[in-house]
mmCIF file of C-alpha atoms in Angstrom:
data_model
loop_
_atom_site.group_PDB
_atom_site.id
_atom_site.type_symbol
_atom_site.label_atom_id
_atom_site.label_comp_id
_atom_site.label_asym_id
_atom_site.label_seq_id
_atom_site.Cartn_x
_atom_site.Cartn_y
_atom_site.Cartn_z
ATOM 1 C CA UNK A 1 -26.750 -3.135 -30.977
ATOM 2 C CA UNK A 2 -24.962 -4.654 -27.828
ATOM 3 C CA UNK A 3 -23.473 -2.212 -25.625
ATOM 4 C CA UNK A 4 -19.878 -1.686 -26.551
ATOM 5 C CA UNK A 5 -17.394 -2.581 -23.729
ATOM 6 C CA UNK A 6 -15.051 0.239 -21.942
ATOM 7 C CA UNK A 7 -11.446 0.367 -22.427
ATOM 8 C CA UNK A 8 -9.379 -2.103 -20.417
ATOM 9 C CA UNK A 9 -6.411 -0.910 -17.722
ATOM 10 C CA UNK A 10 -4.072 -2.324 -15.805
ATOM 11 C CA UNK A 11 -2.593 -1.566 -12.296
ATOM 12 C CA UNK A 12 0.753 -3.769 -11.811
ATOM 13 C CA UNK A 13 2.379 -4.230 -8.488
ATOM 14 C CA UNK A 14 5.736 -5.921 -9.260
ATOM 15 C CA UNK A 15 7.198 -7.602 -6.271
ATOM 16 C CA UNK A 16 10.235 -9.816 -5.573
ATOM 17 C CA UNK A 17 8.117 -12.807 -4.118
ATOM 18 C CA UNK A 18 5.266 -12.280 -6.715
ATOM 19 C CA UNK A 19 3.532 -9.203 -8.934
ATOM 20 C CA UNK A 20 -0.381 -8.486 -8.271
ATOM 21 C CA UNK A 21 -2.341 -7.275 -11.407
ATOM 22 C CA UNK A 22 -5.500 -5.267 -11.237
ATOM 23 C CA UNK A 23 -7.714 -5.059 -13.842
ATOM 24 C CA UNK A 24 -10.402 -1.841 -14.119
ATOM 25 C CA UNK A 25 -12.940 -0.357 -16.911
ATOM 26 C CA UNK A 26 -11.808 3.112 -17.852
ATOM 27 C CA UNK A 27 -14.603 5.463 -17.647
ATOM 28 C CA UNK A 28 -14.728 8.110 -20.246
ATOM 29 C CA UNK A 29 -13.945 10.701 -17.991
ATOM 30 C CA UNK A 30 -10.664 8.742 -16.629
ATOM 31 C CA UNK A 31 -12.074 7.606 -14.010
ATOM 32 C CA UNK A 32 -11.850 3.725 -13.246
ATOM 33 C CA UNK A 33 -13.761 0.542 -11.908
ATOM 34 C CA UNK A 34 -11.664 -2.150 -10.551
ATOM 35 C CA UNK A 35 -12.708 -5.434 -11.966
ATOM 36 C CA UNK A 36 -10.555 -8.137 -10.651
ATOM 37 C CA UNK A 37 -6.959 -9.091 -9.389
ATOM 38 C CA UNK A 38 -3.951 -11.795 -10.768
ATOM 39 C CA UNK A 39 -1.134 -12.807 -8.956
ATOM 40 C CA UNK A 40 1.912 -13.635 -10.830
ATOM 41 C CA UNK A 41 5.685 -14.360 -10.228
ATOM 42 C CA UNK A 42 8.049 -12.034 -9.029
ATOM 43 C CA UNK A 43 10.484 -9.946 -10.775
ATOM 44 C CA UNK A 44 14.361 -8.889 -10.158
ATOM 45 C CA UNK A 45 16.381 -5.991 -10.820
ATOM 46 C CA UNK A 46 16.954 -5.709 -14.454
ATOM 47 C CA UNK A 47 20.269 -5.661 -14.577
ATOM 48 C CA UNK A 48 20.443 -8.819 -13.120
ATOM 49 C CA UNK A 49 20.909 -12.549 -14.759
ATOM 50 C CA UNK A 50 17.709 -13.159 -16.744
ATOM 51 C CA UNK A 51 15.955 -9.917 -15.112
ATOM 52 C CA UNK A 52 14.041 -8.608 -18.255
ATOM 53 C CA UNK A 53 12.653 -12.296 -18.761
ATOM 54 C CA UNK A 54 11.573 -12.377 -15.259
ATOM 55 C CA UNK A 55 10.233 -9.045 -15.714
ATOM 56 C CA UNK A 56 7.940 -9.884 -19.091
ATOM 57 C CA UNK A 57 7.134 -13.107 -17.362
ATOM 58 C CA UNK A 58 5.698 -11.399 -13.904
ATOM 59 C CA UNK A 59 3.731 -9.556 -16.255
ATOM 60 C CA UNK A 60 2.346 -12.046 -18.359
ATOM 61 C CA UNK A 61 1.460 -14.080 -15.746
ATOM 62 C CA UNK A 62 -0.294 -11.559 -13.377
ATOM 63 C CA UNK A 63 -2.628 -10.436 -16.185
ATOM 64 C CA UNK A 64 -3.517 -14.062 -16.893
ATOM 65 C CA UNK A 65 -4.603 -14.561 -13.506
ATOM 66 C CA UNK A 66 -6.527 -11.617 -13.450
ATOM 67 C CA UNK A 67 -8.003 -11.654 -16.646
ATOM 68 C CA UNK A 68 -9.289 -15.497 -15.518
ATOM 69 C CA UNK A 69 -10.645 -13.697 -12.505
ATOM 70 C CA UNK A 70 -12.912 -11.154 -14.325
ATOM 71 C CA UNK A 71 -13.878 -14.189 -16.089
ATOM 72 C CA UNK A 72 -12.512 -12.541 -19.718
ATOM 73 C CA UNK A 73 -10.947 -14.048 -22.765
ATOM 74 C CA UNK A 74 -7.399 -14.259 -22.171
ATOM 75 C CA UNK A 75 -6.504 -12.598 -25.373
ATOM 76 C CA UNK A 76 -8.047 -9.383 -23.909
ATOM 77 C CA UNK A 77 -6.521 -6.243 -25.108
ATOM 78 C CA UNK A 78 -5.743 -3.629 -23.022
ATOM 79 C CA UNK A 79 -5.594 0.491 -23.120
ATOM 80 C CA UNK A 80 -2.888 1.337 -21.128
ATOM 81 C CA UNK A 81 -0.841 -0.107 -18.171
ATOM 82 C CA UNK A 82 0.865 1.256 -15.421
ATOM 83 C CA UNK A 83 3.453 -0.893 -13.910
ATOM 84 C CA UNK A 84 5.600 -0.169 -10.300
ATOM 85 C CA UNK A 85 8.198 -2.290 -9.755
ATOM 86 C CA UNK A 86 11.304 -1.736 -7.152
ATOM 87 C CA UNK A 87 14.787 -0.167 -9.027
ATOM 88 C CA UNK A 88 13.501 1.979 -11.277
ATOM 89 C CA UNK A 89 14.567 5.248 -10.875
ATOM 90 C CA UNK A 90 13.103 8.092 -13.419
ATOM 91 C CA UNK A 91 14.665 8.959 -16.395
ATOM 92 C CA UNK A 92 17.244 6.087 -15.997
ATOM 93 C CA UNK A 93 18.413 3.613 -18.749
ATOM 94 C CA UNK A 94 16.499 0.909 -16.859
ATOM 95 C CA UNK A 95 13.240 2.906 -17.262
ATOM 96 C CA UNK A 96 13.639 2.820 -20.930
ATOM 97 C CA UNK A 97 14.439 -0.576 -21.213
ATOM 98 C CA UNK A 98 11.611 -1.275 -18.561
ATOM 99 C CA UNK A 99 9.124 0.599 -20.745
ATOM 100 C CA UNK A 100 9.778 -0.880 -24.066
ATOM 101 C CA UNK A 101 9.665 -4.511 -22.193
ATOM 102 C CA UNK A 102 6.025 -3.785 -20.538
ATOM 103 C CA UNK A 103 5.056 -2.454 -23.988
ATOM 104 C CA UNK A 104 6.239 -5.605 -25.295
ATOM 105 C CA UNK A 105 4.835 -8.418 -23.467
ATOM 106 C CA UNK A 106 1.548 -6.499 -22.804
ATOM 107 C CA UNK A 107 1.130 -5.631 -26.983
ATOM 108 C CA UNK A 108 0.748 -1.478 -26.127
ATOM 109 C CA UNK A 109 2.000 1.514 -27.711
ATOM 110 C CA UNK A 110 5.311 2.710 -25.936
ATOM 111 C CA UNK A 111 3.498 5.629 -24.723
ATOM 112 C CA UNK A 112 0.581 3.843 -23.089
ATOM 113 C CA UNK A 113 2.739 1.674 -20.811
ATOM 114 C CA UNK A 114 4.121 3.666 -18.137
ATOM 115 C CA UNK A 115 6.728 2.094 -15.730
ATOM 116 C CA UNK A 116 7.970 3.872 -12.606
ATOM 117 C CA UNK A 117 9.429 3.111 -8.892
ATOM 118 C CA UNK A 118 7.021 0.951 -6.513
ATOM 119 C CA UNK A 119 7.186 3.709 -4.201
ATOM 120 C CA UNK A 120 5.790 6.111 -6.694
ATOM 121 C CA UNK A 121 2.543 3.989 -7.609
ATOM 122 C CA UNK A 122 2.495 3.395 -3.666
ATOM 123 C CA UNK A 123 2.619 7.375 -3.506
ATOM 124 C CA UNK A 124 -0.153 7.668 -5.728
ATOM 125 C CA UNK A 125 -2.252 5.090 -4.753
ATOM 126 C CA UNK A 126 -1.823 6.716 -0.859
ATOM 127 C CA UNK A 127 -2.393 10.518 -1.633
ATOM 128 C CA UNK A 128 -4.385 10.116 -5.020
ATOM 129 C CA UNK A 129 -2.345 12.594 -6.821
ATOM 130 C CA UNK A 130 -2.209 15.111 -3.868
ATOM 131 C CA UNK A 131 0.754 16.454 -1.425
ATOM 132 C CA UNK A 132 1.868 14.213 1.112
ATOM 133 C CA UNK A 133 4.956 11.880 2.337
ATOM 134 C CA UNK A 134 5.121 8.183 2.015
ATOM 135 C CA UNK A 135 7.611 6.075 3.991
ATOM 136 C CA UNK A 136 7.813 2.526 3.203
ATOM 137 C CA UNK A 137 9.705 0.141 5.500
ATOM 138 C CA UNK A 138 10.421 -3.627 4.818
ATOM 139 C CA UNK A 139 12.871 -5.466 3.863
ATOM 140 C CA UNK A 140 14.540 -2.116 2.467
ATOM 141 C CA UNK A 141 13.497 1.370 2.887
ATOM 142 C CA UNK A 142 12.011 4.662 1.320
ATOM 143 C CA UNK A 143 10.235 7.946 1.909
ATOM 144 C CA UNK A 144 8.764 9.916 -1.171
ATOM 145 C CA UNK A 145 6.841 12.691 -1.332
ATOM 146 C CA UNK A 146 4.383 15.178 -3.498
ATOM 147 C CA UNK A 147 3.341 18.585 -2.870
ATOM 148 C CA UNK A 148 0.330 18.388 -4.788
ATOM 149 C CA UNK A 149 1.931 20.745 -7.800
ATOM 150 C CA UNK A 150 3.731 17.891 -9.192
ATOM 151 C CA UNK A 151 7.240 18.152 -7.820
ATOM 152 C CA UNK A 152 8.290 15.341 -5.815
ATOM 153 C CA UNK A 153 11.211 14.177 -3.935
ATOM 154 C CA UNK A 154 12.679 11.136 -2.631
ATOM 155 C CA UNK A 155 14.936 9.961 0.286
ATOM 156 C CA UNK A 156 16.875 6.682 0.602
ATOM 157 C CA UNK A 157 15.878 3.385 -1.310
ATOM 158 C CA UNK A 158 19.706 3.616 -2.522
ATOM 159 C CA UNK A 159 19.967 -0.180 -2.129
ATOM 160 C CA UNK A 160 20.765 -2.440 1.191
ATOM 161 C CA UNK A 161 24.166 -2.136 0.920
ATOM 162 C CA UNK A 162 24.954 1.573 0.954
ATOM 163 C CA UNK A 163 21.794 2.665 2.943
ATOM 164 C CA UNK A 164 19.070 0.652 4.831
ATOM 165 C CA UNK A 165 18.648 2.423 8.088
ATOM 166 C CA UNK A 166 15.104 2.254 9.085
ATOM 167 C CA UNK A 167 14.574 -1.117 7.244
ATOM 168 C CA UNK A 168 14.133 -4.682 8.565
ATOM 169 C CA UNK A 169 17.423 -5.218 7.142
ATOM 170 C CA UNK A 170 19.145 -2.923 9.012
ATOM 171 C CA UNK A 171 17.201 -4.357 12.151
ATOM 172 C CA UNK A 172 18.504 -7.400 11.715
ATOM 173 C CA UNK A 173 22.159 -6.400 10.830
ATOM 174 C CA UNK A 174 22.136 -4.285 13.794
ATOM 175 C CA UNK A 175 21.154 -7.255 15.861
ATOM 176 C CA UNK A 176 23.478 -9.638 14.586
ATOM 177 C CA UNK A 177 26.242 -7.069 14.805
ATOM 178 C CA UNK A 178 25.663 -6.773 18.727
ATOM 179 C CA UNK A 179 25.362 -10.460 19.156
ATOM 180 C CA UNK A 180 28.938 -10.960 18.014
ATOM 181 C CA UNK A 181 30.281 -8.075 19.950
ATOM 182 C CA UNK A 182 28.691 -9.702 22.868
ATOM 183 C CA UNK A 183 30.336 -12.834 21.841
ATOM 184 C CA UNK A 184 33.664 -11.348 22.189
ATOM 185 C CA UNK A 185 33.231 -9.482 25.632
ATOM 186 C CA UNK A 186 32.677 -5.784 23.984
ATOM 187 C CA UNK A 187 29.421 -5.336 25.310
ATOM 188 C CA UNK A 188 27.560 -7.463 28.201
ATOM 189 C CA UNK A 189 25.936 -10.145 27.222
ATOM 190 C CA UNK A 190 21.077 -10.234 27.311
ATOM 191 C CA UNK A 191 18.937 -12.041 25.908
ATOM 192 C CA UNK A 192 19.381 -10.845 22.343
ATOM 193 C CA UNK A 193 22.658 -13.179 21.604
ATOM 194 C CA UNK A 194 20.867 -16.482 22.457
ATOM 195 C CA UNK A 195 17.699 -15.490 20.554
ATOM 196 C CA UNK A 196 19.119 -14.187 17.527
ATOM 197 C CA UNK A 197 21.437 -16.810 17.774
ATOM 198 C CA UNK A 198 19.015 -19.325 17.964
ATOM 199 C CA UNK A 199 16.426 -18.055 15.004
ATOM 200 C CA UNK A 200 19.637 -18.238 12.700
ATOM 201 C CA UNK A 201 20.582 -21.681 13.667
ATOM 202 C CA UNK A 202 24.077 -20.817 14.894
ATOM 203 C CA UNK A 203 26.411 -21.615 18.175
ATOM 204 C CA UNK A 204 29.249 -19.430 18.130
ATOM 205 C CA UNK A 205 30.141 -15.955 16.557
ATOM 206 C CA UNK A 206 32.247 -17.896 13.432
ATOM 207 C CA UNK A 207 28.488 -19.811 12.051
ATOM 208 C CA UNK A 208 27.084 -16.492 12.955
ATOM 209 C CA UNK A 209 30.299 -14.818 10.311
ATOM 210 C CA UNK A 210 29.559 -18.104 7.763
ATOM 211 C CA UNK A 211 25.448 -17.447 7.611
ATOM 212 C CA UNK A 212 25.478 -13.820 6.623
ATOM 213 C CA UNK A 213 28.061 -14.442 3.412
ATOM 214 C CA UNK A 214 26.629 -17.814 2.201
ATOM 215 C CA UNK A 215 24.374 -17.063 -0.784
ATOM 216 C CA UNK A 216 21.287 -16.054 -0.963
ATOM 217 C CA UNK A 217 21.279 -14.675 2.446
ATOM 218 C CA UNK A 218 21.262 -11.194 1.498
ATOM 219 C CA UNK A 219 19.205 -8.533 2.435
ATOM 220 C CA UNK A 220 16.077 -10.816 3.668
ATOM 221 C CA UNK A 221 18.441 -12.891 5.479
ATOM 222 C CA UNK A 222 18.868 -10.196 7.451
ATOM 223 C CA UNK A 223 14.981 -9.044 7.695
ATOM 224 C CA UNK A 224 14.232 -12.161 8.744
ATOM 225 C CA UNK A 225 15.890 -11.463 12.111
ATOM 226 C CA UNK A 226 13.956 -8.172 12.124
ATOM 227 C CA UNK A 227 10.941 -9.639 14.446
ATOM 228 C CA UNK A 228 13.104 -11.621 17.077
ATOM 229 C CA UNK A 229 14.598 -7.941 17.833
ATOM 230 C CA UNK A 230 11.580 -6.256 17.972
ATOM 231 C CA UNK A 231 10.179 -8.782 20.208
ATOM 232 C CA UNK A 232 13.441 -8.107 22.688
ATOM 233 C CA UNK A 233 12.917 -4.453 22.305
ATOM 234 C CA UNK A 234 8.919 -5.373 23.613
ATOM 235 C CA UNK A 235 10.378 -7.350 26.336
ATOM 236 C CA UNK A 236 12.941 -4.983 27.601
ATOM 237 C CA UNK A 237 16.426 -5.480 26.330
ATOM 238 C CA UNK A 238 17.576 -2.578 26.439
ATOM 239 C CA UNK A 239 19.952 -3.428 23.131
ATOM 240 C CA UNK A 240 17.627 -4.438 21.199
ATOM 241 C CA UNK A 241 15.547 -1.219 22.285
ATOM 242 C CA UNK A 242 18.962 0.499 20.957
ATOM 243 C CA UNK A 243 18.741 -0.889 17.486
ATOM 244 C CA UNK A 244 14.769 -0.025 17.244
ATOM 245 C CA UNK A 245 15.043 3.539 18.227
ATOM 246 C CA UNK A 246 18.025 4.237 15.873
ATOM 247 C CA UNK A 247 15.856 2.633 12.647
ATOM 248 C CA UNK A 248 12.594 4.716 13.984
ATOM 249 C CA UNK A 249 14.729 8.012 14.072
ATOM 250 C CA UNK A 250 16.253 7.277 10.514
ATOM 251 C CA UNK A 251 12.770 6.797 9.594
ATOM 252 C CA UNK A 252 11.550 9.766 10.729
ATOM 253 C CA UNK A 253 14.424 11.561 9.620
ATOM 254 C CA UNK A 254 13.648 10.455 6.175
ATOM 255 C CA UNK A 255 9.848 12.283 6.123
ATOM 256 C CA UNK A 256 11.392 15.153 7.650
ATOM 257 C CA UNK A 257 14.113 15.753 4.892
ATOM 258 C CA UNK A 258 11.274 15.135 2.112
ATOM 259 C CA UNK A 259 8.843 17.429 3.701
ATOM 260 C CA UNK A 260 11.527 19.835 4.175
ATOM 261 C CA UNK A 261 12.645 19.635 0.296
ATOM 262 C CA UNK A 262 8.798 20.099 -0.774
ATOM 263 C CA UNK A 263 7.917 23.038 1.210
ATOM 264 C CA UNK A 264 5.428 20.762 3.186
ATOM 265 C CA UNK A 265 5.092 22.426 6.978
ATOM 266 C CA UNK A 266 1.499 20.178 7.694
ATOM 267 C CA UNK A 267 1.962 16.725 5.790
ATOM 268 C CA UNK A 268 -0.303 13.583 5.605
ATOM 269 C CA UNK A 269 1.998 10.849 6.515
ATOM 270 C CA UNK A 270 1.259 7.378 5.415
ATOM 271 C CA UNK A 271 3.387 4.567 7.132
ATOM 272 C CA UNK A 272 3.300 1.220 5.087
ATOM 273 C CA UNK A 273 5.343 -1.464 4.451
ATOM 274 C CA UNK A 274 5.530 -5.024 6.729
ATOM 275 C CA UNK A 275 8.180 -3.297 9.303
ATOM 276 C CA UNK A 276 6.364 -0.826 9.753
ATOM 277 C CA UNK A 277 3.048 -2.849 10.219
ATOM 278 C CA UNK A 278 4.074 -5.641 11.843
ATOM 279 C CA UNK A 279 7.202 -4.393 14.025
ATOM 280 C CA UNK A 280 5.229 -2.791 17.212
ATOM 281 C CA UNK A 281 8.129 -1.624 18.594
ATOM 282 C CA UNK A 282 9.166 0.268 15.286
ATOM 283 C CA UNK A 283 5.913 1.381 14.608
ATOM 284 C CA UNK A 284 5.834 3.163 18.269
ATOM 285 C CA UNK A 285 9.682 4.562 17.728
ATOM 286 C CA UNK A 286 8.536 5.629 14.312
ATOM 287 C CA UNK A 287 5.577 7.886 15.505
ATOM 288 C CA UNK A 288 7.354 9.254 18.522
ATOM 289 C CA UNK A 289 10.275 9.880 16.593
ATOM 290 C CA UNK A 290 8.084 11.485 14.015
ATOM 291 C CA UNK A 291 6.099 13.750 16.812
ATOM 292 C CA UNK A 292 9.835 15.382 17.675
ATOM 293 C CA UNK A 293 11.065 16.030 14.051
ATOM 294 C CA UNK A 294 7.713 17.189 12.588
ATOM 295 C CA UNK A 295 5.011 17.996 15.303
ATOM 296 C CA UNK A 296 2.659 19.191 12.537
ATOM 297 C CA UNK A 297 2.995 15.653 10.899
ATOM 298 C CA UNK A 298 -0.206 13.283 10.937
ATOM 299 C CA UNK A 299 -0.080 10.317 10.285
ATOM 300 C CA UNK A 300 -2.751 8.537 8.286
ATOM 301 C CA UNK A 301 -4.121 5.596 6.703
ATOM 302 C CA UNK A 302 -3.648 5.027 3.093
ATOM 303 C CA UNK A 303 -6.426 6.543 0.377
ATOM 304 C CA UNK A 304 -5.224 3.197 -1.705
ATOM 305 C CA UNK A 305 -2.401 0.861 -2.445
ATOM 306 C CA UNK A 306 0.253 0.241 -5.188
ATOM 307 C CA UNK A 307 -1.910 -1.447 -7.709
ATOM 308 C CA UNK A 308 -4.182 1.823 -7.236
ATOM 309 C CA UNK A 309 -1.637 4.283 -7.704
ATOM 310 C CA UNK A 310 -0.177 2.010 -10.924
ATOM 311 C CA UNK A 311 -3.974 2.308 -12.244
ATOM 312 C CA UNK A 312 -3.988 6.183 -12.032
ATOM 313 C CA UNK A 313 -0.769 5.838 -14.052
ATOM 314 C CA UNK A 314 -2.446 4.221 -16.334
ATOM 315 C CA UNK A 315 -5.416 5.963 -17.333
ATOM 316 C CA UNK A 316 -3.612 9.033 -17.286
ATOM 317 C CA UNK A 317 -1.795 7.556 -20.240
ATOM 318 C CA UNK A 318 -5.019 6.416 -21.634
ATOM 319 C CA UNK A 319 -6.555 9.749 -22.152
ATOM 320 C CA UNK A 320 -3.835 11.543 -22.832
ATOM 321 C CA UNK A 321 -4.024 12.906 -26.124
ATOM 322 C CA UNK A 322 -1.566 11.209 -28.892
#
């Protein structure tokens, strides 16, 4: 008799701009082999106009994609999925409706899709289950961290408009916010007017005011401006080296409160997120920053990513007895 084929998983990374799906064999002791990856489209907050379709559809599409790239039938069943996705916070309304959505469009048992935070399949695909702090820093902003007992504990992520320090968003802001109050003879005026100026299309201080509010500018309007700064902070201005050091010390600050709140005296700190890894000027605020709030701090690479952490969810929920 043919072999018979292991249980399928999913890992789901669900992203703004597009959601990655990873497909892995579940061993029978839970342990997993990655088998391919799907990209999909991107998902919004729930709440928002057509959210939960975007939501099923990011799904959907994502497992197509991958189950095309392990070269499987697309009607494939699966075991279990776990799914991370940005505005889910734990026990919330949103996390039920989130659940019973995933369960939906993926054809699962409510209690073998699990849906959670991004930052807490990021957590576990960094730390594989053990104690450590995670801060993430892109367009937004979040630390999280595990003590290896189970309790965990989060700072920030409370949405760009009540709390972004640290992000590219606020980077930008920042930025912008000096240009115009160079623009009206508060401070001297550098470099950092013209440039930022320049990158957003805009002559005077009112297209500077009419750019931010149009729609659709946002949050990543902002993080767009996040590099130009950074590169003015690498070049000497010493304004732009203002706005970089106050995001690096929020970021720090950040690990520090969530090591504080989990007993952690010696964490593992991963660093991730495309501030933090492409923002040189950040990244060097962030450690030094870092090295004065928490000497005993070290910084490391990721064990995994998101889509890792998301499949750890999932066979968890695999195996676990019904």
């Amino acid at each position: 008799m043919p072999e018979a084929q292991p249980p399928l998983i999913a890992g789901f990374d669900a992203g703004q701009t597009h959601t990655t799906c990873r497909l892995a064999a579940l061993r029978s002791d839970g342990s997993w082999q990655a088998l391919a990856e799907g990209q999909g489209s991107g998902v919004t907050h729930l709440a928002a106009a057509g959210g939960a379709e975007r939501f099923q559809q990011a799904l959907r599409s994502s497992l197509t994609g991958a189950l095309a790239a392990a070269q499987l039938d697309p009607t494939t069943s699966l075991k279990a999925a776990g799914i991370g996705a940005s505005g889910i916070e734990a026990g919330s309304p949103v996390q039920r409706e989130a659940t019973a959505l995933a369960a939906q469009s993926l054809q699962l048992a409510g209690e073998h899709a699990v849906v959670v935070g991004d930052e807490r399949t990021a957590l576990a695909g960094a730390f594989g289950g053990g104690a450590g702090v995670l801060v993430i820093s892109g367009t937004g902003c979040i630390a999280v961290g595990c003590n290896g007992q189970g309790q965990m504990h989060r700072c920030g992520g409370w949405g760009w408009l009540l709390d972004g320090a640290g992000s590219a968003m606020d980077i930008g802001r920042d930025g912008l916010a000096v240009s115009v109050q160079m623009a009206d003879g508060r401070l001297a005026n550098s470099a950092l007017r013209s440039a930022l100026w320049q990158a957003l299309g805009a002559d005077s201080a009112q297209a500077v005011k009419a750019a931010v509010v149009a729609p659709g500018f946002g949050a990543a309007g902002f993080a767009r401006l996040a590099p130009v700064v950074d590169g003015l902070a690498q070049a000497g201005d010493s304004h732009a080296q203002a706005v970089i050091a106050r995001s690096a010390e929020a970021l720090a600050l950040m690990v520090h409160s969530v090591a504080a709140q989990l007993h952690l005296a010696q964490p593992g700190v991963c660093g991730v997120g495309g501030a933090l890894r492409h923002l040189q000027q950040l990244q060097q605020g962030f450690r030094a920053a870092l090295q004065q709030r928490l000497p005993a701090a070290t910084l490391q690479e990721p064990a995994g990513d998101a889509c890792s952490g998301a499949l750890s969810l999932a066979a968890q929920a695999a195996i676990k007895p019904r």
